[in-house]
Amino acid sequence: MTPSDVKATLSFSDGSPQMELPLYKGTIGPDVIDIRKLYAQTGKFTYDPGFLSTASCNSTITYIDGDKGELLYRGYPIEQLAVNCDYLETCYLLLYGELPTPSQKEEFVSRVTNHTMVNEQMQFFLRGFRRDAHPMAVMTGLVGALSAFYHDSTDINNPEHREIAAIRLIAKMPTLVAMAYKYTIGQPYIYPKNDLSYAGNFMRMMFATPCEEYKPNDVLVRAMDRIFTLHADHEQNASTSTVRLCGSSGTNPFAAIAAGVACLWGPAHGGANEACLNMLNDIQQMGGVAKIGDFIKQVKDKSSNVKLMGFGHRVYKNYDPRAKLMRETCHEVLGELGLHDDPLFKLAMELEKIALEDEYFVARKLYPNVDFYSGIVQRAIGIPVPLFTAIFALARTVGWIAQLNEMIGDPEYKIGRPRQLFVGATKRDVKPIAQR
Ligand code: ACO
């Protein structure tokens, strides 16, 4: 961290001594005020629920400029990565800081592909779930259970363990997601096939059956790979912060990533793509494009609790750059499958147009986020709606690991332990039950 020449001074109206606070400069983005000594020197905490103004760490991995609508992985714009690199190159970049050379890529791909199978015993564990369990419930369980199957890579303080756990997680997530899917539809699991690409292998594990070989379609495989790349990391979002906080206790990497999966499940975060598609389906059933006006009215009515899913973002106050790329992929996939007249896609485009012109959304800087179009793409590929968030988890695993490893490797890292403003009862005596 580079100290700034500027210092902040904190003063109090009650005459308490003022305090000088150092500032640090990042390479880009806002400076931060270092408040680490605040409590020791003033006996006061800061109050920032939801971390609206708090940087919880310093990081070199992902940078977002929400006003510009810019997303950089290790300095590279997402638009360039999505077009010029595949997902495993992006994984290498996120994990090790640089794009791989051809030989580094070959070696990395070979390492990942070597770990695509899961311990055979895991299928018996999976069988304990109800067939109608939500895939994210299953994934939270399966990923957490990896720590029970891979004892030799659970020491978070051992860099070799962290490395092997990282490769295992990236390699096994597609296998686990596909297994969870096959289980719900009562089909046999399909083992990975290591001569396919990462995305191609995933699609084969999802859609092949023992009696019918699946021939991956290049356009759809590319779309799936792009979905993975666009979701690979997104700096200190809720699930990533969860992984960091969970990992800060020294727990094993599989347990920390399982915590990330659990957090991602929520509809305000990774569950939004599922919620968005369900919303489009609901509007379609209400009467489609003709009913957009009524729906928007409901969204603007604060008492309705209805949100336009796939719109708005804590950081982006402009068009999410991933949404633009996803919109492009959406056109490509629907074109390839002859679905350009898909009513949900038409509905989404119309909804987007109307919302972008509406004063409510304009004033609040609410733009489409990546989830607005990713659901339509996944549905066209044949992914069932409840599996969307599991695919997001698959893709985000590399970001979680990169962030977790960055934290553990930081000599200044400490267990995460926020404080609170206590507003409950002060000390009081327990009365015997008969007197209460
Ligand atoms: N529809 C309608 N109104 C919205 C929406 C929306 N999608 N998003 C925000 N608003 C409104 C809020 O009601 C609030 O209005 P107010 O100022 O009149 O009270 C204002 O815009 C600011 O919104 P906040 O909730 O304060 O913004 P916050 O940063 O806390 O929330 C969030 C961001 C959770 C993403 C929110 O926009 C949302 O719920 N969007 C829908 C769910 C979604 O698409 N999530 C995906 C996020 S991207 C991802 O995880 C990959």
Tab-separated table of C-alpha atoms and ligand atoms in Angstrom:
chain	number	residue	atom	x	y	z
A	1	MET	CA	0.000	0.000	0.000
A	2	THR	CA	1.404	3.413	-0.926
A	3	PRO	CA	1.004	6.076	1.794
A	4	SER	CA	-0.504	9.336	0.581
A	5	ASP	CA	0.872	12.794	1.460
A	6	VAL	CA	-2.644	13.731	2.480
A	7	LYS	CA	-3.745	12.964	6.026
A	8	ALA	CA	-7.281	12.928	7.392
A	9	THR	CA	-8.031	14.572	10.714
A	10	LEU	CA	-10.851	13.350	12.860
A	11	SER	CA	-12.139	15.849	15.382
A	12	PHE	CA	-14.988	15.659	17.907
A	13	SER	CA	-17.421	18.367	18.911
A	14	ASP	CA	-17.118	17.417	22.595
A	15	GLY	CA	-13.503	18.536	22.790
A	16	SER	CA	-11.979	15.002	22.769
A	17	PRO	CA	-8.492	15.044	21.270
A	18	GLN	CA	-8.455	14.949	17.509
A	19	MET	CA	-6.757	12.144	15.633
A	20	GLU	CA	-4.720	12.101	12.467
A	21	LEU	CA	-5.473	9.214	10.154
A	22	PRO	CA	-3.116	8.059	7.386
A	23	LEU	CA	-4.401	7.667	3.817
A	24	TYR	CA	-3.255	5.071	1.283
A	25	LYS	CA	-3.360	5.226	-2.476
A	26	GLY	CA	-4.255	2.290	-4.666
A	27	THR	CA	-2.961	2.025	-8.236
A	28	ILE	CA	-6.453	3.087	-9.325
A	29	GLY	CA	-9.677	3.812	-7.479
A	30	PRO	CA	-10.469	5.803	-4.359
A	31	ASP	CA	-7.866	6.346	-1.622
A	32	VAL	CA	-8.592	4.691	1.718
A	33	ILE	CA	-8.428	6.149	5.217
A	34	ASP	CA	-6.617	3.806	7.599
A	35	ILE	CA	-8.737	3.534	10.750
A	36	ARG	CA	-6.988	0.520	12.267
A	37	LYS	CA	-5.749	2.493	15.267
A	38	LEU	CA	-9.029	4.349	15.768
A	39	TYR	CA	-10.374	2.198	18.585
A	40	ALA	CA	-7.061	2.039	20.445
A	41	GLN	CA	-6.682	5.824	20.296
A	42	THR	CA	-10.271	7.045	20.666
A	43	GLY	CA	-12.234	4.117	22.147
A	44	LYS	CA	-14.697	4.468	19.261
A	45	PHE	CA	-15.667	2.169	16.410
A	46	THR	CA	-16.824	3.132	12.935
A	47	TYR	CA	-20.338	2.214	11.854
A	48	ASP	CA	-20.835	0.938	8.303
A	49	PRO	CA	-23.480	-1.805	7.916
A	50	GLY	CA	-23.320	-3.356	4.464
A	51	PHE	CA	-19.749	-2.038	4.046
A	52	LEU	CA	-20.913	0.924	1.975
A	53	SER	CA	-17.678	2.843	2.587
A	54	THR	CA	-15.325	0.220	3.961
A	55	ALA	CA	-12.433	-1.488	2.168
A	56	SER	CA	-12.013	-4.800	3.953
A	57	CYS	CA	-8.646	-5.654	2.388
A	58	ASN	CA	-6.127	-4.585	-0.214
A	59	SER	CA	-6.159	-6.685	-3.343
A	60	THR	CA	-4.384	-7.012	-6.696
A	61	ILE	CA	-6.923	-9.232	-8.408
A	62	THR	CA	-10.022	-7.462	-9.727
A	63	TYR	CA	-10.884	-3.816	-10.163
A	64	ILE	CA	-14.317	-2.382	-10.893
A	65	ASP	CA	-15.079	1.210	-11.797
A	66	GLY	CA	-18.809	1.250	-11.194
A	67	ASP	CA	-19.376	4.711	-12.649
A	68	LYS	CA	-17.587	3.916	-15.906
A	69	GLY	CA	-18.933	0.352	-16.049
A	70	GLU	CA	-15.401	-1.072	-16.189
A	71	LEU	CA	-14.234	-4.481	-14.973
A	72	LEU	CA	-10.557	-5.481	-14.993
A	73	TYR	CA	-9.067	-8.846	-14.006
A	74	ARG	CA	-5.422	-8.221	-13.089
A	75	GLY	CA	-5.604	-5.059	-15.208
A	76	TYR	CA	-7.093	-6.676	-18.318
A	77	PRO	CA	-10.543	-5.406	-19.429
A	78	ILE	CA	-13.228	-8.097	-19.322
A	79	GLU	CA	-14.175	-7.235	-22.927
A	80	GLN	CA	-10.681	-8.285	-24.108
A	81	LEU	CA	-10.506	-11.391	-21.953
A	82	ALA	CA	-13.960	-12.557	-23.062
A	83	VAL	CA	-12.945	-12.324	-26.711
A	84	ASN	CA	-9.280	-13.385	-26.646
A	85	CYS	CA	-8.966	-15.900	-23.816
A	86	ASP	CA	-10.791	-18.978	-22.659
A	87	TYR	CA	-11.935	-19.639	-19.116
A	88	LEU	CA	-8.908	-21.671	-18.035
A	89	GLU	CA	-6.546	-18.926	-19.228
A	90	THR	CA	-8.650	-16.537	-17.155
A	91	CYS	CA	-8.371	-18.889	-14.171
A	92	TYR	CA	-4.587	-18.928	-14.559
A	93	LEU	CA	-4.570	-15.130	-14.711
A	94	LEU	CA	-6.686	-14.779	-11.575
A	95	LEU	CA	-4.671	-17.327	-9.630
A	96	TYR	CA	-1.125	-16.412	-10.647
A	97	GLY	CA	-1.380	-12.771	-11.758
A	98	GLU	CA	-0.324	-13.110	-15.423
A	99	LEU	CA	-1.816	-14.636	-18.545
A	100	PRO	CA	-0.176	-17.982	-19.294
A	101	THR	CA	2.337	-18.576	-22.086
A	102	PRO	CA	1.387	-21.484	-24.414
A	103	SER	CA	3.468	-23.963	-22.397
A	104	GLN	CA	2.158	-22.645	-19.062
A	105	LYS	CA	-1.383	-22.981	-20.398
A	106	GLU	CA	-0.753	-26.535	-21.571
A	107	GLU	CA	0.647	-27.502	-18.199
A	108	PHE	CA	-2.209	-25.823	-16.286
A	109	VAL	CA	-4.925	-27.366	-18.467
A	110	SER	CA	-3.311	-30.768	-18.020
A	111	ARG	CA	-3.191	-30.324	-14.227
A	112	VAL	CA	-6.847	-29.279	-14.073
A	113	THR	CA	-7.999	-32.075	-16.382
A	114	ASN	CA	-6.138	-34.622	-14.269
A	115	HIS	CA	-8.393	-33.792	-11.342
A	116	THR	CA	-11.816	-33.754	-12.992
A	117	MET	CA	-13.039	-37.008	-11.430
A	118	VAL	CA	-14.391	-36.991	-7.893
A	119	ASN	CA	-13.919	-39.679	-5.298
A	120	GLU	CA	-16.340	-42.456	-6.245
A	121	GLN	CA	-17.731	-42.392	-2.711
A	122	MET	CA	-19.143	-38.904	-3.346
A	123	GLN	CA	-21.979	-40.326	-5.417
A	124	PHE	CA	-23.217	-42.247	-2.382
A	125	PHE	CA	-23.083	-39.063	-0.358
A	126	LEU	CA	-25.078	-37.313	-3.088
A	127	ARG	CA	-27.694	-40.063	-2.970
A	128	GLY	CA	-28.578	-39.006	0.567
A	129	PHE	CA	-30.277	-35.872	-0.807
A	130	ARG	CA	-33.901	-35.786	-1.907
A	131	ARG	CA	-34.173	-35.843	-5.692
A	132	ASP	CA	-36.071	-32.555	-5.619
A	133	ALA	CA	-33.477	-30.734	-3.488
A	134	HIS	CA	-32.404	-27.340	-4.828
A	135	PRO	CA	-29.034	-27.710	-6.626
A	136	MET	CA	-27.538	-24.982	-4.425
A	137	ALA	CA	-28.491	-26.949	-1.297
A	138	VAL	CA	-26.771	-29.952	-2.852
A	139	MET	CA	-23.726	-27.922	-3.948
A	140	THR	CA	-23.281	-26.370	-0.504
A	141	GLY	CA	-23.202	-29.890	0.895
A	142	LEU	CA	-21.013	-31.415	-1.801
A	143	VAL	CA	-18.375	-28.692	-1.774
A	144	GLY	CA	-18.188	-28.737	2.031
A	145	ALA	CA	-17.896	-32.518	1.870
A	146	LEU	CA	-14.816	-32.302	-0.349
A	147	SER	CA	-12.831	-31.590	2.821
A	148	ALA	CA	-13.902	-35.019	4.071
A	149	PHE	CA	-12.689	-36.671	0.868
A	150	TYR	CA	-9.382	-34.851	0.265
A	151	HIS	CA	-7.610	-34.778	3.619
A	152	ASP	CA	-4.238	-34.216	2.002
A	153	SER	CA	-5.009	-30.649	0.913
A	154	THR	CA	-6.864	-29.119	3.853
A	155	ASP	CA	-4.083	-27.154	5.589
A	156	ILE	CA	-4.789	-23.584	4.566
A	157	ASN	CA	-1.407	-22.442	5.888
A	158	ASN	CA	0.493	-24.816	3.614
A	159	PRO	CA	1.020	-23.242	0.142
A	160	GLU	CA	1.215	-26.681	-1.517
A	161	HIS	CA	-2.086	-27.708	0.038
A	162	ARG	CA	-3.642	-24.436	-1.098
A	163	GLU	CA	-2.382	-25.003	-4.643
A	164	ILE	CA	-3.672	-28.552	-4.905
A	165	ALA	CA	-6.992	-27.601	-3.289
A	166	ALA	CA	-7.321	-24.783	-5.867
A	167	ILE	CA	-6.754	-27.136	-8.800
A	168	ARG	CA	-9.082	-29.738	-7.335
A	169	LEU	CA	-11.876	-27.254	-6.764
A	170	ILE	CA	-11.644	-25.764	-10.274
A	171	ALA	CA	-11.466	-29.241	-11.808
A	172	LYS	CA	-14.231	-30.859	-9.781
A	173	MET	CA	-16.899	-28.136	-9.720
A	174	PRO	CA	-18.223	-28.972	-13.232
A	175	THR	CA	-18.337	-32.662	-12.297
A	176	LEU	CA	-20.246	-31.918	-9.100
A	177	VAL	CA	-22.741	-29.557	-10.755
A	178	ALA	CA	-23.406	-32.091	-13.516
A	179	MET	CA	-23.775	-34.891	-10.941
A	180	ALA	CA	-26.253	-32.789	-8.950
A	181	TYR	CA	-28.256	-32.241	-12.147
A	182	LYS	CA	-28.203	-35.872	-13.270
A	183	TYR	CA	-29.321	-36.919	-9.816
A	184	THR	CA	-32.391	-34.663	-9.881
A	185	ILE	CA	-33.524	-36.022	-13.248
A	186	GLY	CA	-32.758	-39.640	-12.362
A	187	GLN	CA	-30.123	-40.195	-15.062
A	188	PRO	CA	-26.773	-41.940	-14.519
A	189	TYR	CA	-23.772	-39.708	-13.841
A	190	ILE	CA	-21.520	-39.158	-16.835
A	191	TYR	CA	-17.811	-39.319	-16.068
A	192	PRO	CA	-15.605	-36.477	-17.305
A	193	LYS	CA	-13.862	-36.860	-20.649
A	194	ASN	CA	-10.488	-35.237	-20.553
A	195	ASP	CA	-9.936	-34.663	-24.259
A	196	LEU	CA	-12.731	-32.064	-24.260
A	197	SER	CA	-12.383	-28.416	-23.306
A	198	TYR	CA	-13.407	-27.362	-19.780
A	199	ALA	CA	-16.787	-26.026	-20.970
A	200	GLY	CA	-17.264	-28.822	-23.534
A	201	ASN	CA	-16.622	-31.459	-20.887
A	202	PHE	CA	-19.126	-29.811	-18.553
A	203	MET	CA	-21.801	-29.755	-21.243
A	204	ARG	CA	-21.185	-33.408	-22.083
A	205	MET	CA	-21.454	-34.386	-18.404
A	206	MET	CA	-24.744	-32.467	-18.294
A	207	PHE	CA	-26.352	-33.659	-21.502
A	208	ALA	CA	-24.853	-36.994	-22.591
A	209	THR	CA	-26.410	-40.272	-21.504
A	210	PRO	CA	-24.799	-43.723	-21.595
A	211	CYS	CA	-27.011	-44.623	-24.563
A	212	GLU	CA	-26.488	-41.454	-26.566
A	213	GLU	CA	-23.231	-39.583	-27.123
A	214	TYR	CA	-23.403	-35.780	-26.888
A	215	LYS	CA	-21.671	-33.784	-29.600
A	216	PRO	CA	-20.821	-30.376	-28.148
A	217	ASN	CA	-21.904	-27.502	-30.388
A	218	ASP	CA	-19.044	-24.990	-30.731
A	219	VAL	CA	-21.281	-21.908	-30.435
A	220	LEU	CA	-22.920	-23.232	-27.265
A	221	VAL	CA	-19.598	-24.337	-25.776
A	222	ARG	CA	-18.193	-20.870	-26.460
A	223	ALA	CA	-21.247	-19.322	-24.810
A	224	MET	CA	-20.821	-21.515	-21.741
A	225	ASP	CA	-17.115	-20.677	-21.585
A	226	ARG	CA	-18.002	-16.979	-21.762
A	227	ILE	CA	-20.528	-17.345	-18.946
A	228	PHE	CA	-17.713	-18.875	-16.870
A	229	THR	CA	-15.257	-16.090	-17.767
A	230	LEU	CA	-17.719	-13.282	-17.034
A	231	HIS	CA	-18.519	-14.734	-13.621
A	232	ALA	CA	-14.963	-15.691	-12.641
A	233	ASP	CA	-14.371	-12.884	-10.150
A	234	HIS	CA	-15.910	-9.629	-9.000
A	235	GLU	CA	-13.716	-8.272	-6.206
A	236	GLN	CA	-15.152	-8.041	-2.652
A	237	ASN	CA	-18.795	-8.984	-3.278
A	238	ALA	CA	-20.880	-10.740	-0.613
A	239	SER	CA	-19.809	-14.315	-1.388
A	240	THR	CA	-16.135	-13.425	-1.827
A	241	SER	CA	-16.153	-11.508	1.445
A	242	THR	CA	-17.830	-14.549	2.992
A	243	VAL	CA	-15.048	-16.807	1.705
A	244	ARG	CA	-12.394	-14.426	3.048
A	245	LEU	CA	-14.108	-14.117	6.423
A	246	CYS	CA	-14.667	-17.856	6.697
A	247	GLY	CA	-11.088	-18.626	5.593
A	248	SER	CA	-9.679	-16.051	8.004
A	249	SER	CA	-10.360	-18.432	10.880
A	250	GLY	CA	-7.895	-20.876	9.306
A	251	THR	CA	-10.560	-23.304	8.163
A	252	ASN	CA	-9.770	-25.490	5.148
A	253	PRO	CA	-10.254	-24.160	1.596
A	254	PHE	CA	-13.142	-26.522	0.778
A	255	ALA	CA	-15.109	-25.330	3.822
A	256	ALA	CA	-14.407	-21.685	2.966
A	257	ILE	CA	-15.582	-22.153	-0.638
A	258	ALA	CA	-18.716	-23.981	0.608
A	259	ALA	CA	-19.492	-20.838	2.640
A	260	GLY	CA	-19.162	-18.820	-0.583
A	261	VAL	CA	-21.586	-21.169	-2.349
A	262	ALA	CA	-24.107	-20.711	0.475
A	263	CYS	CA	-23.860	-16.923	0.285
A	264	LEU	CA	-24.110	-16.866	-3.495
A	265	TRP	CA	-27.432	-18.693	-3.316
A	266	GLY	CA	-29.343	-15.588	-2.148
A	267	PRO	CA	-31.592	-13.799	-4.677
A	268	ALA	CA	-29.852	-10.458	-4.108
A	269	HIS	CA	-26.595	-12.050	-5.290
A	270	GLY	CA	-26.088	-15.182	-7.429
A	271	GLY	CA	-29.700	-16.271	-7.177
A	272	ALA	CA	-30.688	-13.232	-9.256
A	273	ASN	CA	-30.330	-15.021	-12.604
A	274	GLU	CA	-32.846	-17.638	-11.515
A	275	ALA	CA	-35.102	-14.956	-10.018
A	276	CYS	CA	-34.772	-12.923	-13.230
A	277	LEU	CA	-35.864	-15.778	-15.455
A	278	ASN	CA	-38.750	-16.586	-13.134
A	279	MET	CA	-39.765	-12.913	-13.297
A	280	LEU	CA	-39.698	-12.956	-17.127
A	281	ASN	CA	-41.791	-16.125	-17.098
A	282	ASP	CA	-44.303	-14.501	-14.726
A	283	ILE	CA	-44.624	-11.384	-16.911
A	284	GLN	CA	-44.996	-13.609	-19.959
A	285	GLN	CA	-47.816	-15.475	-18.261
A	286	MET	CA	-49.476	-12.216	-17.232
A	287	GLY	CA	-49.663	-11.241	-20.923
A	288	GLY	CA	-46.065	-10.534	-22.016
A	289	VAL	CA	-44.889	-7.242	-23.529
A	290	ALA	CA	-48.338	-5.656	-23.119
A	291	LYS	CA	-48.049	-6.074	-19.346
A	292	ILE	CA	-44.602	-4.490	-18.924
A	293	GLY	CA	-46.164	-1.160	-17.965
A	294	ASP	CA	-48.170	-2.754	-15.126
A	295	PHE	CA	-45.132	-4.642	-13.939
A	296	ILE	CA	-42.929	-1.531	-13.901
A	297	LYS	CA	-45.641	0.272	-11.923
A	298	GLN	CA	-45.473	-2.502	-9.319
A	299	VAL	CA	-41.658	-2.297	-9.193
A	300	LYS	CA	-41.844	1.443	-8.514
A	301	ASP	CA	-44.392	0.971	-5.761
A	302	LYS	CA	-42.220	0.603	-2.646
A	303	SER	CA	-44.965	-1.174	-0.724
A	304	SER	CA	-45.069	-4.012	-3.302
A	305	ASN	CA	-41.574	-5.336	-2.527
A	306	VAL	CA	-41.261	-6.234	-6.223
A	307	LYS	CA	-37.857	-5.600	-7.817
A	308	LEU	CA	-36.825	-5.662	-11.405
A	309	MET	CA	-34.501	-8.637	-11.111
A	310	GLY	CA	-31.314	-8.425	-13.158
A	311	PHE	CA	-31.293	-4.645	-12.685
A	312	GLY	CA	-29.223	-2.608	-10.276
A	313	HIS	CA	-25.884	-3.263	-8.662
A	314	ARG	CA	-24.115	-2.108	-5.528
A	315	VAL	CA	-21.053	-1.030	-7.506
A	316	TYR	CA	-22.125	-0.470	-11.119
A	317	LYS	CA	-23.945	2.785	-11.566
A	318	ASN	CA	-23.693	2.298	-15.307
A	319	TYR	CA	-24.306	-0.606	-17.705
A	320	ASP	CA	-22.589	-3.711	-16.281
A	321	PRO	CA	-19.912	-4.526	-18.928
A	322	ARG	CA	-20.673	-8.218	-18.453
A	323	ALA	CA	-24.323	-7.601	-19.354
A	324	LYS	CA	-23.245	-6.144	-22.726
A	325	LEU	CA	-21.134	-9.229	-23.475
A	326	MET	CA	-23.911	-11.517	-22.308
A	327	ARG	CA	-26.427	-9.735	-24.525
A	328	GLU	CA	-24.098	-10.354	-27.499
A	329	THR	CA	-23.784	-14.052	-26.544
A	330	CYS	CA	-27.548	-14.201	-26.194
A	331	HIS	CA	-27.966	-13.093	-29.843
A	332	GLU	CA	-25.349	-15.638	-30.969
A	333	VAL	CA	-26.893	-18.573	-29.099
A	334	LEU	CA	-30.485	-17.814	-30.061
A	335	GLY	CA	-29.344	-17.358	-33.692
A	336	GLU	CA	-27.511	-20.709	-33.650
A	337	LEU	CA	-30.540	-22.473	-32.211
A	338	GLY	CA	-33.036	-20.689	-34.464
A	339	LEU	CA	-34.715	-19.111	-31.441
A	340	HIS	CA	-34.450	-15.451	-32.366
A	341	ASP	CA	-38.171	-15.087	-31.876
A	342	ASP	CA	-37.906	-16.458	-28.359
A	343	PRO	CA	-40.676	-14.619	-26.463
A	344	LEU	CA	-38.660	-14.264	-23.251
A	345	PHE	CA	-35.729	-12.691	-25.104
A	346	LYS	CA	-38.079	-10.254	-26.838
A	347	LEU	CA	-39.687	-9.508	-23.507
A	348	ALA	CA	-36.278	-8.924	-21.864
A	349	MET	CA	-35.199	-6.524	-24.642
A	350	GLU	CA	-38.431	-4.568	-24.367
A	351	LEU	CA	-38.262	-4.487	-20.568
A	352	GLU	CA	-34.687	-3.247	-20.716
A	353	LYS	CA	-35.627	-0.510	-23.199
A	354	ILE	CA	-38.543	0.717	-21.122
A	355	ALA	CA	-36.637	0.584	-17.832
A	356	LEU	CA	-33.627	2.439	-19.260
A	357	GLU	CA	-35.899	5.317	-20.273
A	358	ASP	CA	-37.922	5.413	-17.058
A	359	GLU	CA	-37.223	8.250	-14.634
A	360	TYR	CA	-37.254	5.860	-11.608
A	361	PHE	CA	-34.405	3.749	-13.013
A	362	VAL	CA	-32.524	6.683	-14.552
A	363	ALA	CA	-32.519	8.667	-11.291
A	364	ARG	CA	-31.253	5.667	-9.300
A	365	LYS	CA	-28.718	4.680	-11.969
A	366	LEU	CA	-30.214	1.228	-12.272
A	367	TYR	CA	-28.880	-0.626	-15.315
A	368	PRO	CA	-29.027	-4.288	-16.375
A	369	ASN	CA	-26.503	-6.496	-14.586
A	370	VAL	CA	-24.976	-9.713	-15.935
A	371	ASP	CA	-27.914	-11.775	-14.732
A	372	PHE	CA	-30.418	-10.011	-16.930
A	373	TYR	CA	-29.326	-11.963	-20.021
A	374	SER	CA	-27.396	-14.933	-18.631
A	375	GLY	CA	-30.590	-16.766	-17.691
A	376	ILE	CA	-31.942	-16.538	-21.246
A	377	VAL	CA	-28.667	-17.896	-22.625
A	378	GLN	CA	-28.563	-20.766	-20.154
A	379	ARG	CA	-32.185	-21.668	-20.731
A	380	ALA	CA	-31.578	-21.742	-24.513
A	381	ILE	CA	-28.588	-24.056	-23.981
A	382	GLY	CA	-30.881	-26.395	-22.052
A	383	ILE	CA	-29.783	-25.634	-18.493
A	384	PRO	CA	-32.751	-25.886	-16.127
A	385	VAL	CA	-33.508	-22.688	-14.226
A	386	PRO	CA	-32.716	-23.995	-10.689
A	387	LEU	CA	-29.198	-24.877	-11.878
A	388	PHE	CA	-28.256	-21.334	-12.935
A	389	THR	CA	-26.807	-20.317	-9.607
A	390	ALA	CA	-24.839	-23.564	-9.356
A	391	ILE	CA	-23.191	-22.673	-12.672
A	392	PHE	CA	-22.405	-19.239	-11.311
A	393	ALA	CA	-20.801	-20.951	-8.292
A	394	LEU	CA	-18.775	-23.187	-10.591
A	395	ALA	CA	-17.456	-20.157	-12.471
A	396	ARG	CA	-16.835	-18.031	-9.351
A	397	THR	CA	-14.872	-20.772	-7.576
A	398	VAL	CA	-11.618	-19.585	-9.114
A	399	GLY	CA	-12.232	-16.017	-7.934
A	400	TRP	CA	-13.013	-17.203	-4.428
A	401	ILE	CA	-9.826	-19.261	-4.333
A	402	ALA	CA	-7.657	-16.496	-5.756
A	403	GLN	CA	-9.031	-14.066	-3.151
A	404	LEU	CA	-8.689	-16.572	-0.316
A	405	ASN	CA	-5.093	-17.389	-1.265
A	406	GLU	CA	-4.282	-13.701	-1.572
A	407	MET	CA	-5.583	-13.138	1.956
A	408	ILE	CA	-3.714	-16.087	3.473
A	409	GLY	CA	-0.512	-15.036	1.715
A	410	ASP	CA	-0.794	-11.488	3.120
A	411	PRO	CA	1.505	-11.139	6.142
A	412	GLU	CA	-0.905	-8.584	7.641
A	413	TYR	CA	-3.913	-10.896	7.536
A	414	LYS	CA	-5.954	-11.324	10.707
A	415	ILE	CA	-9.105	-13.199	11.578
A	416	GLY	CA	-12.087	-11.116	10.416
A	417	ARG	CA	-13.960	-9.829	13.425
A	418	PRO	CA	-16.316	-6.855	12.923
A	419	ARG	CA	-17.513	-4.877	15.945
A	420	GLN	CA	-21.017	-3.595	16.717
A	421	LEU	CA	-23.014	-0.734	18.119
A	422	PHE	CA	-24.918	-2.395	20.951
A	423	VAL	CA	-28.449	-1.050	21.378
A	424	GLY	CA	-30.009	-3.871	23.434
A	425	ALA	CA	-30.762	-4.165	27.158
A	426	THR	CA	-28.083	-3.126	29.592
A	427	LYS	CA	-27.027	-5.463	32.398
A	428	ARG	CA	-29.987	-6.790	34.419
A	429	ASP	CA	-30.730	-9.610	36.862
A	430	VAL	CA	-32.530	-12.849	36.022
A	431	LYS	CA	-35.751	-13.223	38.046
A	432	PRO	CA	-36.883	-16.704	39.107
A	433	ILE	CA	-39.442	-18.000	36.584
A	434	ALA	CA	-42.409	-17.591	38.953
A	435	GLN	CA	-41.711	-13.846	39.225
A	436	ARG	CA	-41.426	-13.114	35.481
B	1	ACO	N1	-35.665	-2.842	-8.942
B	1	ACO	C1	-36.286	-1.754	-8.406
B	1	ACO	N2	-35.685	-0.878	-7.583
B	1	ACO	C2	-34.403	-1.080	-7.311
B	1	ACO	C3	-33.683	-2.178	-7.827
B	1	ACO	C4	-34.373	-3.075	-8.675
B	1	ACO	N3	-33.746	-4.142	-9.211
B	1	ACO	N4	-32.416	-2.148	-7.364
B	1	ACO	C5	-32.331	-1.063	-6.590
B	1	ACO	N5	-33.532	-0.406	-6.545
B	1	ACO	C6	-33.847	0.841	-5.857
B	1	ACO	C7	-33.966	0.642	-4.349
B	1	ACO	O1	-35.287	0.339	-3.984
B	1	ACO	C8	-33.490	1.976	-3.837
B	1	ACO	O2	-34.532	2.893	-4.038
B	1	ACO	P1	-34.768	4.104	-2.969
B	1	ACO	O3	-33.529	4.943	-3.042
B	1	ACO	O4	-36.005	4.774	-3.466
B	1	ACO	O5	-34.963	3.444	-1.635
B	1	ACO	C9	-32.385	2.380	-4.811
B	1	ACO	O6	-32.740	1.715	-6.044
B	1	ACO	C10	-30.992	1.961	-4.355
B	1	ACO	O7	-30.979	0.569	-4.175
B	1	ACO	P2	-30.277	-0.184	-2.962
B	1	ACO	O8	-31.135	-1.358	-2.599
B	1	ACO	O9	-29.905	0.787	-1.904
B	1	ACO	O10	-28.968	-0.674	-3.686
B	1	ACO	P3	-27.998	-1.787	-3.152
B	1	ACO	O11	-26.664	-1.424	-3.651
B	1	ACO	O12	-28.163	-2.015	-1.695
B	1	ACO	O13	-28.571	-3.083	-3.898
B	1	ACO	C11	-28.857	-4.867	-5.416
B	1	ACO	C12	-28.008	-3.656	-5.016
B	1	ACO	C13	-29.049	-5.809	-4.225
B	1	ACO	C14	-28.132	-5.645	-6.514
B	1	ACO	C15	-30.240	-4.354	-5.909
B	1	ACO	O14	-30.057	-3.509	-7.004
B	1	ACO	C16	-31.171	-5.515	-6.294
B	1	ACO	O15	-31.801	-6.101	-5.417
B	1	ACO	N6	-31.259	-5.832	-7.618
B	1	ACO	C17	-32.082	-6.939	-8.051
B	1	ACO	C18	-31.383	-8.257	-7.792
B	1	ACO	C19	-30.218	-8.498	-8.738
B	1	ACO	O16	-30.355	-8.371	-9.939
B	1	ACO	N7	-29.089	-8.908	-8.172
B	1	ACO	C20	-27.911	-9.258	-8.946
B	1	ACO	C21	-26.726	-8.491	-8.533
B	1	ACO	S1	-25.413	-8.810	-9.639
B	1	ACO	C22	-24.778	-10.256	-9.133
B	1	ACO	O17	-24.838	-10.699	-8.011
B	1	ACO	C23	-24.096	-11.023	-10.195
